[in-house]
Short mmCIF file of C-alpha atoms in Angstrom, two decimals:
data_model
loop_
_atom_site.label_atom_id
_atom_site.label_comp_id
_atom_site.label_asym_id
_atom_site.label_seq_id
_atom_site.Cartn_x
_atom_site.Cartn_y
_atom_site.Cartn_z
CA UNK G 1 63.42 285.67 -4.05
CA UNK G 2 64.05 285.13 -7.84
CA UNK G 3 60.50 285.65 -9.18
CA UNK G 4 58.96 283.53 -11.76
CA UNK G 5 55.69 284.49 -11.53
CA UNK G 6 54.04 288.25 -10.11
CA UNK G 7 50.38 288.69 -9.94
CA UNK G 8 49.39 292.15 -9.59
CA UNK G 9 45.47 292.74 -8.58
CA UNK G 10 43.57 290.55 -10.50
CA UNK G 11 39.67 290.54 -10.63
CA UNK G 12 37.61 288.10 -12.15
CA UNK G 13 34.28 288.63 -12.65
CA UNK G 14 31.63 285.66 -14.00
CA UNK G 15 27.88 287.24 -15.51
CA UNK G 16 25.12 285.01 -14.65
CA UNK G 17 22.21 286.41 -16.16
CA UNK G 18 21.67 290.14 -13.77
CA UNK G 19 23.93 288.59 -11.06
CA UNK G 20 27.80 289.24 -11.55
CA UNK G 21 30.14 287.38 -9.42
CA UNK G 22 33.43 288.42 -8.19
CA UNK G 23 35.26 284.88 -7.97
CA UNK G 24 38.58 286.53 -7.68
CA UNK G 25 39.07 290.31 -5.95
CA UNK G 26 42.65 292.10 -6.18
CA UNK G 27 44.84 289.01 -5.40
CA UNK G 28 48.71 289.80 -5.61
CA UNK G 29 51.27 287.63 -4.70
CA UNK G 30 54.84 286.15 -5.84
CA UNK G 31 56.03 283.03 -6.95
CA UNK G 32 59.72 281.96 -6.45
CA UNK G 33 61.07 279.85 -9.15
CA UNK G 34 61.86 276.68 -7.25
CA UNK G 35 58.42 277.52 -4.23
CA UNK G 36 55.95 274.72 -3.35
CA UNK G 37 52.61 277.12 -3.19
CA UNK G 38 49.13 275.49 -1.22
CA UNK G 39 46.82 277.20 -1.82
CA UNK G 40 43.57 276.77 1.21
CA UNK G 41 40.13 277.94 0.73
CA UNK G 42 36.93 276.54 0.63
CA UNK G 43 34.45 275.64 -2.63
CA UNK G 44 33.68 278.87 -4.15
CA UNK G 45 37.20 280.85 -2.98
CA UNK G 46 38.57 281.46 -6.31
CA UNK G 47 41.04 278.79 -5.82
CA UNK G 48 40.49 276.99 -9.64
CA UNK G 49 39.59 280.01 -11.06
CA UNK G 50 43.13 281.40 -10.36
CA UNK G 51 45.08 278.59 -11.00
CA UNK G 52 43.36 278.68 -14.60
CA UNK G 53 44.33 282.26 -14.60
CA UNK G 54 48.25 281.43 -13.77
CA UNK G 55 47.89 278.31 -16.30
CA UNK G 56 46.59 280.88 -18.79
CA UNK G 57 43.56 278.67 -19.70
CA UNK G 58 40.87 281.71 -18.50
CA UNK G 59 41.68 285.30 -19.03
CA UNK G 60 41.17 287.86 -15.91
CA UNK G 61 39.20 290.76 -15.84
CA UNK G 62 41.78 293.26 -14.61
CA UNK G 63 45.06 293.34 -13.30
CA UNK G 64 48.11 291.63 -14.89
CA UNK G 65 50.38 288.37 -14.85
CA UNK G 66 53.65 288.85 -15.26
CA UNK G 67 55.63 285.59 -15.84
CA UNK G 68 59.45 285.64 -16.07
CA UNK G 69 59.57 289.71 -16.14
CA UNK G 70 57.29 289.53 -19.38
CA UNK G 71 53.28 290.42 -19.09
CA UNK G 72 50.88 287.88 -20.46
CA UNK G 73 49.11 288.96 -23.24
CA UNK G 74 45.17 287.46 -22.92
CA UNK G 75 45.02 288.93 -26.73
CA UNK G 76 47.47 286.91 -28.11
CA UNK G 77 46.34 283.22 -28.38
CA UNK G 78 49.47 282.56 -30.39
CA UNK G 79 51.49 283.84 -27.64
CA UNK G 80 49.40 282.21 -24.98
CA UNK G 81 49.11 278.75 -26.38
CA UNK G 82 52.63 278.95 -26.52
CA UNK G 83 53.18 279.89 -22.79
CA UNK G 84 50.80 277.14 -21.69
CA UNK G 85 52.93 274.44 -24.08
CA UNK G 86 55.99 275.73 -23.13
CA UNK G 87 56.22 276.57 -19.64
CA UNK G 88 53.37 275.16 -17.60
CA UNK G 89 51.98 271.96 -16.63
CA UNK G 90 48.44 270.53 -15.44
CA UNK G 91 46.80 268.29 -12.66
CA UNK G 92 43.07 268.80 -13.29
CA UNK G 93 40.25 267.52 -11.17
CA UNK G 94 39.06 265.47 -13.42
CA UNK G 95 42.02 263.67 -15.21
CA UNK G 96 41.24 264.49 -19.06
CA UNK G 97 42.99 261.51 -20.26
CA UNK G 98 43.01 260.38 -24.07
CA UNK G 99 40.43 257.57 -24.47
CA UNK G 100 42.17 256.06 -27.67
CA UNK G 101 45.77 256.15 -26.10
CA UNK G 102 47.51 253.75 -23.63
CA UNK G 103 48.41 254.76 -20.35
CA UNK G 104 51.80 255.20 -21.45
CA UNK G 105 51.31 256.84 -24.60
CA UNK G 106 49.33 259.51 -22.99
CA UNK G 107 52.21 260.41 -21.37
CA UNK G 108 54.11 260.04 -24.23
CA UNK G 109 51.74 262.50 -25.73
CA UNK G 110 53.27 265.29 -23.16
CA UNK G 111 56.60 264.53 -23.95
CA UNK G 112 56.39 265.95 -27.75
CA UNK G 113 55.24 269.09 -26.32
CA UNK G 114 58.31 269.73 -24.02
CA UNK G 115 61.64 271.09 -25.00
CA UNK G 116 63.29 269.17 -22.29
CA UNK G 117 60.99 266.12 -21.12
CA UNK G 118 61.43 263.74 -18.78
CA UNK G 119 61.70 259.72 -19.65
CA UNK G 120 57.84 259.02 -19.77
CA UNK G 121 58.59 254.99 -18.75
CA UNK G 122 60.89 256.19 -15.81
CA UNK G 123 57.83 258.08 -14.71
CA UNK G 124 55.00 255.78 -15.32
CA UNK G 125 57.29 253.68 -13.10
CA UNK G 126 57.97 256.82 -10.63
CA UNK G 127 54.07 256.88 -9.71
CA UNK G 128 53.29 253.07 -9.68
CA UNK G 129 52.08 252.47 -12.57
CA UNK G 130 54.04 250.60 -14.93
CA UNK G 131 52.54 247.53 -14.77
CA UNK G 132 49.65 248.97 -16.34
CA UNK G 133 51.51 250.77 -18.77
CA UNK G 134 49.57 249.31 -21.64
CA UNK G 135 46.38 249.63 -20.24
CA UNK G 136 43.33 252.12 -21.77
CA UNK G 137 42.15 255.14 -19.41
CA UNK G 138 38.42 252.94 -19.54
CA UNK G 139 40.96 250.07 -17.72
CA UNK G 140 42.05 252.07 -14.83
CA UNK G 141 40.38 253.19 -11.26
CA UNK G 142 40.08 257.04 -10.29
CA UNK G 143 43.01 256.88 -8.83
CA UNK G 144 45.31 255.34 -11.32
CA UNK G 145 43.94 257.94 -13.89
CA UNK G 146 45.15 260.51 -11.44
CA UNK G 147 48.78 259.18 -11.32
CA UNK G 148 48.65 259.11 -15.45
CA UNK G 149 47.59 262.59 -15.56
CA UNK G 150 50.57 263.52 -12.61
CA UNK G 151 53.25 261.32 -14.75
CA UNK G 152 51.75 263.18 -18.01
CA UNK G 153 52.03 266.78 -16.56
CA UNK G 154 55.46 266.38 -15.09
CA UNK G 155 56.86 264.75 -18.14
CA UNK G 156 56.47 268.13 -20.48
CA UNK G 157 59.23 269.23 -17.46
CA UNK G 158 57.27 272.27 -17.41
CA UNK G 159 58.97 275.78 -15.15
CA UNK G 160 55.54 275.71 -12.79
CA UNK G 161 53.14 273.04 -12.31
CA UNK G 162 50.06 274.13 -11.15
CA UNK G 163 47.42 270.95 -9.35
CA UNK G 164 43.73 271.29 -8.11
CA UNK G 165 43.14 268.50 -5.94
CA UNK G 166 45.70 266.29 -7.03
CA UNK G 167 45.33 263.75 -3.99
CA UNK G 168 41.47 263.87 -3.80
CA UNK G 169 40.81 261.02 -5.98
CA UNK G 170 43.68 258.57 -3.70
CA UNK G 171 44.43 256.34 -0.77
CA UNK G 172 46.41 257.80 1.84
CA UNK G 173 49.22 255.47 0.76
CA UNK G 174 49.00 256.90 -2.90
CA UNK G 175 48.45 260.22 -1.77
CA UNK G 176 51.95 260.29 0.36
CA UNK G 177 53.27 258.38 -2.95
CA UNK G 178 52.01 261.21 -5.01
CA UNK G 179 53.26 263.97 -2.64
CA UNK G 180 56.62 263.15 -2.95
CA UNK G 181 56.64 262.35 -6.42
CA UNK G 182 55.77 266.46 -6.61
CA UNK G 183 57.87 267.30 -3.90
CA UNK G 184 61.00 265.59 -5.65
CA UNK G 185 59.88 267.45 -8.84
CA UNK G 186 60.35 270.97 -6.34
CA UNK G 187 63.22 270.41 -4.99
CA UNK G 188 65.26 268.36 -7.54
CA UNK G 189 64.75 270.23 -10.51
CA UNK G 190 63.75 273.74 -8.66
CA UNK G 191 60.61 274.10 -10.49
CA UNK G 192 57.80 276.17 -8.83
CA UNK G 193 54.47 273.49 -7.77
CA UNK G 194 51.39 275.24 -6.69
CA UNK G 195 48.77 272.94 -5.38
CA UNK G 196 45.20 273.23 -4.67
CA UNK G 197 44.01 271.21 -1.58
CA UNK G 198 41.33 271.32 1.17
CA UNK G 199 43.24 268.90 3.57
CA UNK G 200 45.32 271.40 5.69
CA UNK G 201 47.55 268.65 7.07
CA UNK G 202 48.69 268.39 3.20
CA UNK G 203 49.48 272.36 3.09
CA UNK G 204 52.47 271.59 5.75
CA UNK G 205 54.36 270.23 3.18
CA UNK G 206 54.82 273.88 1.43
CA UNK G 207 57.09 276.36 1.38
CA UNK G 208 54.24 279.05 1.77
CA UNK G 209 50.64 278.70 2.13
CA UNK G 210 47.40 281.27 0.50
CA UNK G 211 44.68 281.44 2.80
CA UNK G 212 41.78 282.16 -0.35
CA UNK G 213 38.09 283.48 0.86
CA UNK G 214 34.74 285.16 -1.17
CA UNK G 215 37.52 285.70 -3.52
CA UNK G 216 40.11 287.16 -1.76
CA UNK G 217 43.93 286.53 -0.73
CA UNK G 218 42.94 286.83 2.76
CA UNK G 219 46.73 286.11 4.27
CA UNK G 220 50.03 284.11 3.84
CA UNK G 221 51.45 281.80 6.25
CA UNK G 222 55.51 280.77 5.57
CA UNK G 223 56.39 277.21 6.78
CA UNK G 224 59.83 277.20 8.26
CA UNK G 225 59.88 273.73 8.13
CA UNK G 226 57.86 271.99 5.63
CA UNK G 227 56.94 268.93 6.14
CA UNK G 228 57.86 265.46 4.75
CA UNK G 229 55.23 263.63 3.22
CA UNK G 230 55.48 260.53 5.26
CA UNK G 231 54.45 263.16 8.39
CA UNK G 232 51.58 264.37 6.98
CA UNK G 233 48.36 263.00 8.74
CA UNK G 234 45.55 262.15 6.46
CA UNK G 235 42.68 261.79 8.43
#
């Protein structure tokens, strides 16, 4: 495997008031540089909380990330706002669109923070959407926010995209739309994807699958032959 990311036991621990909660216990694990990750779990696993920790948006408690045979540094917001502009991408939950900017020029927006972005019309086309290119975030359903935010976080042409729920908010038509838009992303450019989902029909489409419970990487399953998108059931 040629390693772009190496977690080595990381805790994370949350304080709430006298109660301390373990949402993540000693998870270790690989990523290859061109691997399409699920990751499984139910609410509560330690699923967001450790793609937040990958994304370097939270800091863990103990153990280390290693990313491209360098540690992160949790200490260094210089060096960490730099790894997060640099090198990783974002599919939140909740889509976190600008209010004031166009469809468009949200993506747009992730294009000046790339050092090798992709064309933001060609992908605003890619995902459906460019028809409503000039339309406000207020303008659009759920589920055309959700292909802005996809088109925004893949045009930065980041080395690892990390995606928590990124098919949630969509039709089943959109969804398989969606999936291959990220799956084309894996394999044509070799870039590592890890997505969150709770539909396990979805997780056939990856490369390898983490099995997350109370916290813990509880197994891994290897797909030997991913599935296409199209032969993923929704229901």
């Amino acid at each position: 495997m040629d390693c772009l990311i190496k977690a080595t036991d990381i805790c994370k621990d949350f304080e709430l008031g006298e109660v301390t909660v373990h949402a993540l216990r000693h998870v270790s694990f690989e990523i290859d540089k061109k691997e399409l990750i699920v990751i499984l779990g139910p609410s509560g696993s330690g699923k967001s909380t450790l793609l937040n920790i990958l994304g370097g948006i939270e800091t863990a408690t103990s153990g280390e990330i290693v990313y491209g045979g360098r540690p992160l540094d949790w200490r260094n917001q210089k060096a960490m706002t730099a790894y997060r502009r640099a090198h990783v991408g974002f599919v939140f939950q909740f889509y976190n669109l600008m209010p004031g900017l166009t469809a468009l020029e949200n993506v747009e927006l992730a294009a000046e923070l790339g050092e090798n972005p992709l064309d933001p019309r060609t992908l605003m086309e890619q995902v459906g959407l460019s028809d409503r290119a000039d339309h406000f975030p207020s303008k659009l359903s759920g589920g055309q926010q959700q292909r802005v935010a996809i088109a925004r976080a893949l045009c930065k042409n980041p080395d690892i995209l990390l995606c928590d729920e990124p098919t949630g908010a969509l039709d089943s038509q959109t969804g398989i739309q969606i999936l291959k838009l990220l799956l084309d992303f894996n394999r044509k450019y070799q870039k590592a994807v890890v997505l969150i989902t709770h539909n396990q029909n979805i997780a056939r489409i990856a490369d390898r699958v983490f099995f997350f419970k109370d916290g813990c990487l509880e197994r891994i399953q290897v797909n030997e032959r991913p599935l296409c998108p199209e032969e993923v059931d929704w229901r």
